[in-house]
JSON list of C-alpha atoms in Angstrom, two decimals:
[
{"chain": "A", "resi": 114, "resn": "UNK", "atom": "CA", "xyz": [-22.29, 36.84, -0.52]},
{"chain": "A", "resi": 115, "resn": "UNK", "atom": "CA", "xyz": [-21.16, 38.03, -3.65]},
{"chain": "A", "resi": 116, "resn": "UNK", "atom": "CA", "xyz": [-18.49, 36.02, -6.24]},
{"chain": "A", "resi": 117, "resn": "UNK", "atom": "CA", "xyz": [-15.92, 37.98, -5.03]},
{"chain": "A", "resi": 118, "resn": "UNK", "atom": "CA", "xyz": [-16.41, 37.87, -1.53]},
{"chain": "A", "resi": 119, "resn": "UNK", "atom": "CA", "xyz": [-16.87, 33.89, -1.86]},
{"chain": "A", "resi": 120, "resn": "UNK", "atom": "CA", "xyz": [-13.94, 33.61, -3.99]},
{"chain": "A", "resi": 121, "resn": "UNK", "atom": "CA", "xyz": [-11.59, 35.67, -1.15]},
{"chain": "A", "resi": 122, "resn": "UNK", "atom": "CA", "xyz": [-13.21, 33.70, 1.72]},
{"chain": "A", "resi": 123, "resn": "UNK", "atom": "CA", "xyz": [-12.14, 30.68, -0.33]},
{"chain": "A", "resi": 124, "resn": "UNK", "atom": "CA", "xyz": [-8.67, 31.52, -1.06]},
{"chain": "A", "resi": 125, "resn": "UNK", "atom": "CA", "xyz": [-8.50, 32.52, 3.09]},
{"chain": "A", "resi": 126, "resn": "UNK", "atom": "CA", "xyz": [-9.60, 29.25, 3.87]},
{"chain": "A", "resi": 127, "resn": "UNK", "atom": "CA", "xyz": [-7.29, 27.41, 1.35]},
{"chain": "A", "resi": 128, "resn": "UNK", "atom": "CA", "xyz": [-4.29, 29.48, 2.08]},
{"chain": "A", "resi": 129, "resn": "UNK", "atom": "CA", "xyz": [-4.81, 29.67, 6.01]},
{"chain": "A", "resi": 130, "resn": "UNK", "atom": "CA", "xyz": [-2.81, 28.45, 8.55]},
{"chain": "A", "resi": 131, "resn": "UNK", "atom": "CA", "xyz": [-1.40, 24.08, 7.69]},
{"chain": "A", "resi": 132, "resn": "UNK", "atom": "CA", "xyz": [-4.30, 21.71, 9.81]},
{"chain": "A", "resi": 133, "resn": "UNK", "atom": "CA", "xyz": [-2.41, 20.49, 12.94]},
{"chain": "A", "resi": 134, "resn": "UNK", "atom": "CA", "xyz": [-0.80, 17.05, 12.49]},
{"chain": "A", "resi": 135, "resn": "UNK", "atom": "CA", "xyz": [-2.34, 15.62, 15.59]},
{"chain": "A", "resi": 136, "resn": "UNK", "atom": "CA", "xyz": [-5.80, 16.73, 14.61]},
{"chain": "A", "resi": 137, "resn": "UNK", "atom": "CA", "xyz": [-5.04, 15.47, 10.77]},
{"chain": "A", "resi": 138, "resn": "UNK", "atom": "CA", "xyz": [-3.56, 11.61, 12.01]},
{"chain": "A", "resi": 139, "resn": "UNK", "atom": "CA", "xyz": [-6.21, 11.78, 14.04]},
{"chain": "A", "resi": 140, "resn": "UNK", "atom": "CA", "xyz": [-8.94, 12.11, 11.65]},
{"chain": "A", "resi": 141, "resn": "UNK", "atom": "CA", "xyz": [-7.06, 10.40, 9.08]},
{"chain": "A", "resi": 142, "resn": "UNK", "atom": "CA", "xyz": [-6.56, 7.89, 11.57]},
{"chain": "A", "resi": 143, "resn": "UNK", "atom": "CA", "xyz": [-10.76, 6.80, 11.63]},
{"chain": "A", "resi": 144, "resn": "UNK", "atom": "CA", "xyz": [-10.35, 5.65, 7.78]},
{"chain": "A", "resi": 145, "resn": "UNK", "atom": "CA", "xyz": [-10.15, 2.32, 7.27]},
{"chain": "A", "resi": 146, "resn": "UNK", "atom": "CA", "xyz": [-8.42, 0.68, 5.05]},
{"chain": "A", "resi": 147, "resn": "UNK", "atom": "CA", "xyz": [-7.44, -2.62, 4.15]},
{"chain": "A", "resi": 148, "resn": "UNK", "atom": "CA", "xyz": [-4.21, -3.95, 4.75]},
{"chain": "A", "resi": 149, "resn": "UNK", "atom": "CA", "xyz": [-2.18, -5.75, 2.13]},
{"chain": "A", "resi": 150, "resn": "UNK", "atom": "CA", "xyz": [1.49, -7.41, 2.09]},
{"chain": "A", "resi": 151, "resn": "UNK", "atom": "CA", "xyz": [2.70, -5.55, -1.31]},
{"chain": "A", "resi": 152, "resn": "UNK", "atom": "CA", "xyz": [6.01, -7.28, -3.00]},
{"chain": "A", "resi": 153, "resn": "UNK", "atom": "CA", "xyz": [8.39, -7.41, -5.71]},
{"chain": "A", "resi": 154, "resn": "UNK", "atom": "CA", "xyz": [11.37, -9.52, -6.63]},
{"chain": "A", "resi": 155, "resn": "UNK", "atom": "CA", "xyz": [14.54, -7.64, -7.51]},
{"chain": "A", "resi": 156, "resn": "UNK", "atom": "CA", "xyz": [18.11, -8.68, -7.06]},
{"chain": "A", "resi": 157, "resn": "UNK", "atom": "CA", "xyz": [17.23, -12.20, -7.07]},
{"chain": "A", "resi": 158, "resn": "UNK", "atom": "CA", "xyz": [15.63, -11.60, -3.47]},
{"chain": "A", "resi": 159, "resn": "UNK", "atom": "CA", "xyz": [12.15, -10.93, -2.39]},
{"chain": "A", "resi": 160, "resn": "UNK", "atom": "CA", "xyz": [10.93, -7.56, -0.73]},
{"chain": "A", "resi": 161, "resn": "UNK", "atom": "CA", "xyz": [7.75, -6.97, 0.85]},
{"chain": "A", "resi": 162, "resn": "UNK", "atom": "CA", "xyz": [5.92, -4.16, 3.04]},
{"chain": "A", "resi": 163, "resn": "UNK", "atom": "CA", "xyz": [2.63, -3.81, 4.37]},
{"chain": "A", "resi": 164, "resn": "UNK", "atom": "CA", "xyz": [0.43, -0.98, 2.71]},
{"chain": "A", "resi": 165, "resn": "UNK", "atom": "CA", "xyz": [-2.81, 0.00, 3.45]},
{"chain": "A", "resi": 166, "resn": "UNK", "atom": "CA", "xyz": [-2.89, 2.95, 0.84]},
{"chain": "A", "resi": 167, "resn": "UNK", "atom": "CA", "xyz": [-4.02, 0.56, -2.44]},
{"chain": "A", "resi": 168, "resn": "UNK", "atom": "CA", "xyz": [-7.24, 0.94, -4.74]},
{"chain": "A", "resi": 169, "resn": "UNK", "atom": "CA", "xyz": [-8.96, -0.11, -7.89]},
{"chain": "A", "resi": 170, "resn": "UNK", "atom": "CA", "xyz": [-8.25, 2.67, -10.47]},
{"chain": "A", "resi": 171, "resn": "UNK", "atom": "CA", "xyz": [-9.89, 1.16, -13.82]},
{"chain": "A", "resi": 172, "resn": "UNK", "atom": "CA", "xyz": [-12.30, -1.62, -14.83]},
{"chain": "A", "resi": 173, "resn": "UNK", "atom": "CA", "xyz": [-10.69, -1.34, -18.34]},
{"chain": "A", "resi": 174, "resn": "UNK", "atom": "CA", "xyz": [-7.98, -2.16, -18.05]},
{"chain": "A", "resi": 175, "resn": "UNK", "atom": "CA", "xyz": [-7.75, -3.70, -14.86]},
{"chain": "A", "resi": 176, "resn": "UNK", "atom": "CA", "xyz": [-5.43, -1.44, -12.98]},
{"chain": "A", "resi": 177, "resn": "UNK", "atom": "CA", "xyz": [-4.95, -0.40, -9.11]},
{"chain": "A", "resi": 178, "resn": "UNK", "atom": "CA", "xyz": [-2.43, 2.10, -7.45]},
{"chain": "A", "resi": 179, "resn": "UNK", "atom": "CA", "xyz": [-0.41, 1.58, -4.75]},
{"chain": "A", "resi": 180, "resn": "UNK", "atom": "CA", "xyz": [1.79, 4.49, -2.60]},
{"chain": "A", "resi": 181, "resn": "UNK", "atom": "CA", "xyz": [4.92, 3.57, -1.53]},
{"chain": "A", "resi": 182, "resn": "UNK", "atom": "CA", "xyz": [7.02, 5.82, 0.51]},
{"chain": "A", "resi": 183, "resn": "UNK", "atom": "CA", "xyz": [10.55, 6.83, -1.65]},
{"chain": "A", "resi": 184, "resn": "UNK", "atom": "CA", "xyz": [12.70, 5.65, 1.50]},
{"chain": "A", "resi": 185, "resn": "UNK", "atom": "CA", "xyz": [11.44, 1.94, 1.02]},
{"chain": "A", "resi": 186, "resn": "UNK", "atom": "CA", "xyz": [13.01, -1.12, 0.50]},
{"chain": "A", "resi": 187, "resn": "UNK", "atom": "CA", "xyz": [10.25, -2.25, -1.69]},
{"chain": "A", "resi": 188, "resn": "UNK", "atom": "CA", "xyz": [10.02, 0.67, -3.64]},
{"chain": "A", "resi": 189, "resn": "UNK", "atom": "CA", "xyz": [13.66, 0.19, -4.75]},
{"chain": "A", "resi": 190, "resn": "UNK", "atom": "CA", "xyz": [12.39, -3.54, -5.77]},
{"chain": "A", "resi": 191, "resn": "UNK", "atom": "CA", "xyz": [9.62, -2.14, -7.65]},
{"chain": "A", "resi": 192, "resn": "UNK", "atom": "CA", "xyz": [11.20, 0.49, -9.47]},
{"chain": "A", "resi": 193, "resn": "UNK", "atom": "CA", "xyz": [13.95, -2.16, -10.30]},
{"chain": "A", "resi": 194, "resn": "UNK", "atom": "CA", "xyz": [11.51, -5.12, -11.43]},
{"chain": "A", "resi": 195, "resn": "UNK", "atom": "CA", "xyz": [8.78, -3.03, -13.33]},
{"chain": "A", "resi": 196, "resn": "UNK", "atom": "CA", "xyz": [6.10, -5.11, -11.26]},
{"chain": "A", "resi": 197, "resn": "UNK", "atom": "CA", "xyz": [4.65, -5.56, -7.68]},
{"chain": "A", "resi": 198, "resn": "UNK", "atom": "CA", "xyz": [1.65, -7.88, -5.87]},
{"chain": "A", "resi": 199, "resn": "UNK", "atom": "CA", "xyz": [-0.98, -7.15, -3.89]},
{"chain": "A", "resi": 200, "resn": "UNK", "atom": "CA", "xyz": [-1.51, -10.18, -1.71]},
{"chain": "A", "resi": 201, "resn": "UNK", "atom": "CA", "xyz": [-4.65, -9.51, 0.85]},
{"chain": "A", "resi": 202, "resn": "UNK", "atom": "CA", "xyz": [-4.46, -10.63, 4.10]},
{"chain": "A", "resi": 203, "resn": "UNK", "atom": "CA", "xyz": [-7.22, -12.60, 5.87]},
{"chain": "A", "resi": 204, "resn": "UNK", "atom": "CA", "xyz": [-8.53, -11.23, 8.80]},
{"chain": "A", "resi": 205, "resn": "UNK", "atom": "CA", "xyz": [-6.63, -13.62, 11.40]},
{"chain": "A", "resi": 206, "resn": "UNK", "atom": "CA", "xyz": [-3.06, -12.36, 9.90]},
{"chain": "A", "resi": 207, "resn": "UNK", "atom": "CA", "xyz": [-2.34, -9.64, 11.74]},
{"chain": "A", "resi": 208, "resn": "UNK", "atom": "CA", "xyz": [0.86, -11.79, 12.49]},
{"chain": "A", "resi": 209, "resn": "UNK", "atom": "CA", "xyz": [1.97, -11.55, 8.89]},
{"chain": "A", "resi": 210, "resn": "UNK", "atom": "CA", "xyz": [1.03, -7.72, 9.27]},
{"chain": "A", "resi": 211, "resn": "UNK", "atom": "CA", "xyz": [3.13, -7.00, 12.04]},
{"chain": "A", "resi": 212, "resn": "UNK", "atom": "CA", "xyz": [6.14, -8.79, 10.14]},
{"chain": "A", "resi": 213, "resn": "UNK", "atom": "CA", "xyz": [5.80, -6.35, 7.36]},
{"chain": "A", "resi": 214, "resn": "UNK", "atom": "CA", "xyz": [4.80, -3.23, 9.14]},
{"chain": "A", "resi": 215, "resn": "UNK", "atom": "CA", "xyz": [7.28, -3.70, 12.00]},
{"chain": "A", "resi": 216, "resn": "UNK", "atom": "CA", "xyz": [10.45, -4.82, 10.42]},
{"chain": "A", "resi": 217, "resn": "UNK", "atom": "CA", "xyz": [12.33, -3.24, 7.28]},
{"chain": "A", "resi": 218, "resn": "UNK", "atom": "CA", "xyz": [13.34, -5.55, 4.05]},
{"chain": "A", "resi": 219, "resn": "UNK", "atom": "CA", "xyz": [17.34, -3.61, 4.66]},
{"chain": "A", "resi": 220, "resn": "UNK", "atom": "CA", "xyz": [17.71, -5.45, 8.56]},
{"chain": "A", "resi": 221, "resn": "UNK", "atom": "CA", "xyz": [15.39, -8.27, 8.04]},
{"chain": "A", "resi": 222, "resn": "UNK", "atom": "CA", "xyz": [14.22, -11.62, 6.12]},
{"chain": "A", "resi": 223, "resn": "UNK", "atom": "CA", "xyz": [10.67, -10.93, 6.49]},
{"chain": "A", "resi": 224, "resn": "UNK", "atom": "CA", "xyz": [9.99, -14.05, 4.37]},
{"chain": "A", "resi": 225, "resn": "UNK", "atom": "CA", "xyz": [11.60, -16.61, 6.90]},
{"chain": "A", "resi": 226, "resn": "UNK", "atom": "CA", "xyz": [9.09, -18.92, 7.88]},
{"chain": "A", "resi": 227, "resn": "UNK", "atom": "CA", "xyz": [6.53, -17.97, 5.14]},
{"chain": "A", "resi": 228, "resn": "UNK", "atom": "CA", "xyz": [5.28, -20.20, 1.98]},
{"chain": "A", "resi": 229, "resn": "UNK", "atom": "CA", "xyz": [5.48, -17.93, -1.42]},
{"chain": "A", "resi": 230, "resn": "UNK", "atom": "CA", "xyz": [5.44, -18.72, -4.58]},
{"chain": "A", "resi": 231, "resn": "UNK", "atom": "CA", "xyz": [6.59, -16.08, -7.95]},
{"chain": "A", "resi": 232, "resn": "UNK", "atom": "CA", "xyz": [3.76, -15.17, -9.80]},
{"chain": "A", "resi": 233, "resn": "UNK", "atom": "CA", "xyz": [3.33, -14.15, -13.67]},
{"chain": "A", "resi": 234, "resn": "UNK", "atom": "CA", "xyz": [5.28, -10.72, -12.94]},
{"chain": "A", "resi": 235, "resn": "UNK", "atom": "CA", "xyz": [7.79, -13.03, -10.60]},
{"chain": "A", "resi": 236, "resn": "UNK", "atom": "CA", "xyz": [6.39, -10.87, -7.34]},
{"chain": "A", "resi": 237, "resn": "UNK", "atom": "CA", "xyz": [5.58, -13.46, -4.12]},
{"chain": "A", "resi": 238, "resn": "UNK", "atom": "CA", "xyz": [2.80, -14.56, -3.72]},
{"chain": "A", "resi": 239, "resn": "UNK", "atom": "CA", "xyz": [1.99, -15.42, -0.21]},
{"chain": "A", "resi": 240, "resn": "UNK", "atom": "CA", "xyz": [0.57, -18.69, 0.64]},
{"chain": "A", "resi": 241, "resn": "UNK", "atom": "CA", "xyz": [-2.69, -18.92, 2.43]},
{"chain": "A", "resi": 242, "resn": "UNK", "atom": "CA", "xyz": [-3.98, -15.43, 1.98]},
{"chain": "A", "resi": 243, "resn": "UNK", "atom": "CA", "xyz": [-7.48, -13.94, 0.77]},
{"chain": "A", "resi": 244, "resn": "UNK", "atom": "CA", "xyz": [-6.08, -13.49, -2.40]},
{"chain": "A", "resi": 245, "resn": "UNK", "atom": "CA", "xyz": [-4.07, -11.46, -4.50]},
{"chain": "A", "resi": 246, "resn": "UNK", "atom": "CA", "xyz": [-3.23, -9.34, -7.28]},
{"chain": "A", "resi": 247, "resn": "UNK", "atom": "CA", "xyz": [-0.27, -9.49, -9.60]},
{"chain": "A", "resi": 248, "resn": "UNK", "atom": "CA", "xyz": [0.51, -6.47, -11.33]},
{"chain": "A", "resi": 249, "resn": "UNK", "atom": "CA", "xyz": [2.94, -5.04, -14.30]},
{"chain": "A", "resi": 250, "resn": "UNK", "atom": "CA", "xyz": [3.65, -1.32, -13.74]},
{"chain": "A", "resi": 251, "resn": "UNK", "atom": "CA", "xyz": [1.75, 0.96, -16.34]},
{"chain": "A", "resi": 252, "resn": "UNK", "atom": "CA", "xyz": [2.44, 4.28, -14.53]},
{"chain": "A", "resi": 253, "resn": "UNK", "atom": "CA", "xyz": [4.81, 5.85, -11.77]},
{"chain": "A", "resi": 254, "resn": "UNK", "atom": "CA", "xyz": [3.67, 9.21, -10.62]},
{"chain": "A", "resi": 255, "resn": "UNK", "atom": "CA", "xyz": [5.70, 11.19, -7.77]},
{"chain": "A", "resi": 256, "resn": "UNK", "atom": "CA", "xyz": [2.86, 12.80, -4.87]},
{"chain": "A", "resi": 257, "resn": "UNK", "atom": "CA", "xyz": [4.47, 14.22, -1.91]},
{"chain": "A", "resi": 258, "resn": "UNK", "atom": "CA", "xyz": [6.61, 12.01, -0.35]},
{"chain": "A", "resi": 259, "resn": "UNK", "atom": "CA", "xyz": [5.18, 8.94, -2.24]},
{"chain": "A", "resi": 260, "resn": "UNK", "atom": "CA", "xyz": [5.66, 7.43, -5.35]},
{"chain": "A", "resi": 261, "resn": "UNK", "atom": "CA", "xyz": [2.23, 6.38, -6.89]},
{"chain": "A", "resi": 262, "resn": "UNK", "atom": "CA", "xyz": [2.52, 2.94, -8.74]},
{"chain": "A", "resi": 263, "resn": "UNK", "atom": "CA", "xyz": [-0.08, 2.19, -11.34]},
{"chain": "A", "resi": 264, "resn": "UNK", "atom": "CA", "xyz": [-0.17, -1.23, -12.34]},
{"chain": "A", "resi": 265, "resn": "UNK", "atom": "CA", "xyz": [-2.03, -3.62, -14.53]},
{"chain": "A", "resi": 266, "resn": "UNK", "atom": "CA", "xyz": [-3.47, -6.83, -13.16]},
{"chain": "A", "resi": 267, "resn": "UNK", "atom": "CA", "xyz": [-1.89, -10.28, -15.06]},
{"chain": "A", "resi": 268, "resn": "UNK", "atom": "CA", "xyz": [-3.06, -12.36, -12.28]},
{"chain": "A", "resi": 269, "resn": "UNK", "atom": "CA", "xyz": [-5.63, -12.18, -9.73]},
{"chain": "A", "resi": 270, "resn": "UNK", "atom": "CA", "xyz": [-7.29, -15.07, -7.03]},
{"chain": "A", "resi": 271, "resn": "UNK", "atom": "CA", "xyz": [-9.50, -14.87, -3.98]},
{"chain": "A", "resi": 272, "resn": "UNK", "atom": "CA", "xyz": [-9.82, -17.69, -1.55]},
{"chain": "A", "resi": 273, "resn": "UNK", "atom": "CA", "xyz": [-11.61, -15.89, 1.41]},
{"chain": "A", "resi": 274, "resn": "UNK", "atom": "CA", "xyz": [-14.88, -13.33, 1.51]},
{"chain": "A", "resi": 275, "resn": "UNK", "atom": "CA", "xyz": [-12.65, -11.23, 4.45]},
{"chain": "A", "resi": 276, "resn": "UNK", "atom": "CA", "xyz": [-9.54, -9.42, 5.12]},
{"chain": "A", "resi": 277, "resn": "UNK", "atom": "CA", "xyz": [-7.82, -7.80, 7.28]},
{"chain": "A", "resi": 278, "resn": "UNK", "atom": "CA", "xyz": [-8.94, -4.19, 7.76]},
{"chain": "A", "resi": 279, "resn": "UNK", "atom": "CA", "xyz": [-7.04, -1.57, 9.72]},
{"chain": "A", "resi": 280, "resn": "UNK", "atom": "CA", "xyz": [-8.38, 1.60, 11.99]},
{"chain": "A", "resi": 281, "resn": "UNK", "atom": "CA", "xyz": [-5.73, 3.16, 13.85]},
{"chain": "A", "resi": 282, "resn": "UNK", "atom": "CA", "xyz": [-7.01, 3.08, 17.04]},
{"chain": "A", "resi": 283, "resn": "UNK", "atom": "CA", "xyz": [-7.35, -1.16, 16.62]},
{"chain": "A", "resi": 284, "resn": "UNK", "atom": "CA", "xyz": [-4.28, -2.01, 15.10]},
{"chain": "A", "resi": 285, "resn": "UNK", "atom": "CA", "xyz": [-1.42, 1.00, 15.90]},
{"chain": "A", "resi": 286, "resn": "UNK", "atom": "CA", "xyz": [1.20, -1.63, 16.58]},
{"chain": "A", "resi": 287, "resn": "UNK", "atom": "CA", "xyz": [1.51, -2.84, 13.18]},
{"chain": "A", "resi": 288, "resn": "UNK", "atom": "CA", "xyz": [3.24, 0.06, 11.26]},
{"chain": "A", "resi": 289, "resn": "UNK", "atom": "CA", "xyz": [6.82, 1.24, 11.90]},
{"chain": "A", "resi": 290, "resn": "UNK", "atom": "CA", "xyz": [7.10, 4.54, 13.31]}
]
């Protein structure tokens, strides 16, 4: 196959027809990912939601990113307060998941019941988790219908070796649809 050829084959394959959105949640669907309770205080109020789409982005500095979905009630609290935490579940808090995932922050307190604390950026911190990471916004980038946080770790703790980790086809019930 010549450059040419190749580089028309490519541009077929690139430009073809959109992948079905069965077949992609599907596939995207066998990724797993780890499921965290992100939050932010704003308005003199808390506001939480549970995330699975958070990684490490940079050793130094210490910085992750986070997508939040523009239609969120967190993302307004993060935008507002400049700063957000990553607390980690433990494995056995798929309660505490289904709170976050299930429920939005506009029709519901979904830190009745719950022990928190503000940390150094004044985001909760929940009480009894695998950890967590505290975080001061370095970056906001806008991907599709996301908005991509960047943030700088300030505070970070880990009190289990597990946490929760999500597969589709084991934990569906936990997002709202």
């Amino acid at each position: 196959m010549s450059a040419a050829t190749a580089d028309v084959s490519r541009s077929a394959l690139v430009n073809g027809p959109a992948v079905h959105p069965e077949r992609l949640a599907e596939a995207l669907g066998l990724l797993p990912v780890g499921l965290h309770v992100v939050t932010a205080f704003a308005e003199g109020k808390p506001a939480g939601l549970l995330c699975g789409w958070v990684t490490q982005a940079s050793w130094t500095p210490p910085l992750i990113a986070i997508a939040v979905g523009r239609g969120k009630h967190t993302h307004q609290a993060i935008s507002d307060s400049g700063a957000y935490a990553v607390n980690l579940l433990r494995e056995e808090q798929t309660d505490i998941a289904r709170v976050f995932g299930a429920k939005s922050g506009r029709d519901a307190n979904k830190f009745a019941g719950l022990d928190w604390r503000q940390g150094r950026t004044g985001s909760p911190l929940l009480e009894g988790t695998a950890g967590y990471l505290d975080c001061r916004v370095t970056q906001r980038h806008e991907i599709g219908d996301h908005s991509l946080f960047v943030g700088e770790i300030v505070q970070a703790a880990s009190f289990a070796q597990q946490c929760l980790v999500y597969q589709r086809e084991v934990h569906q019930s936990l997002f709202v649809e």
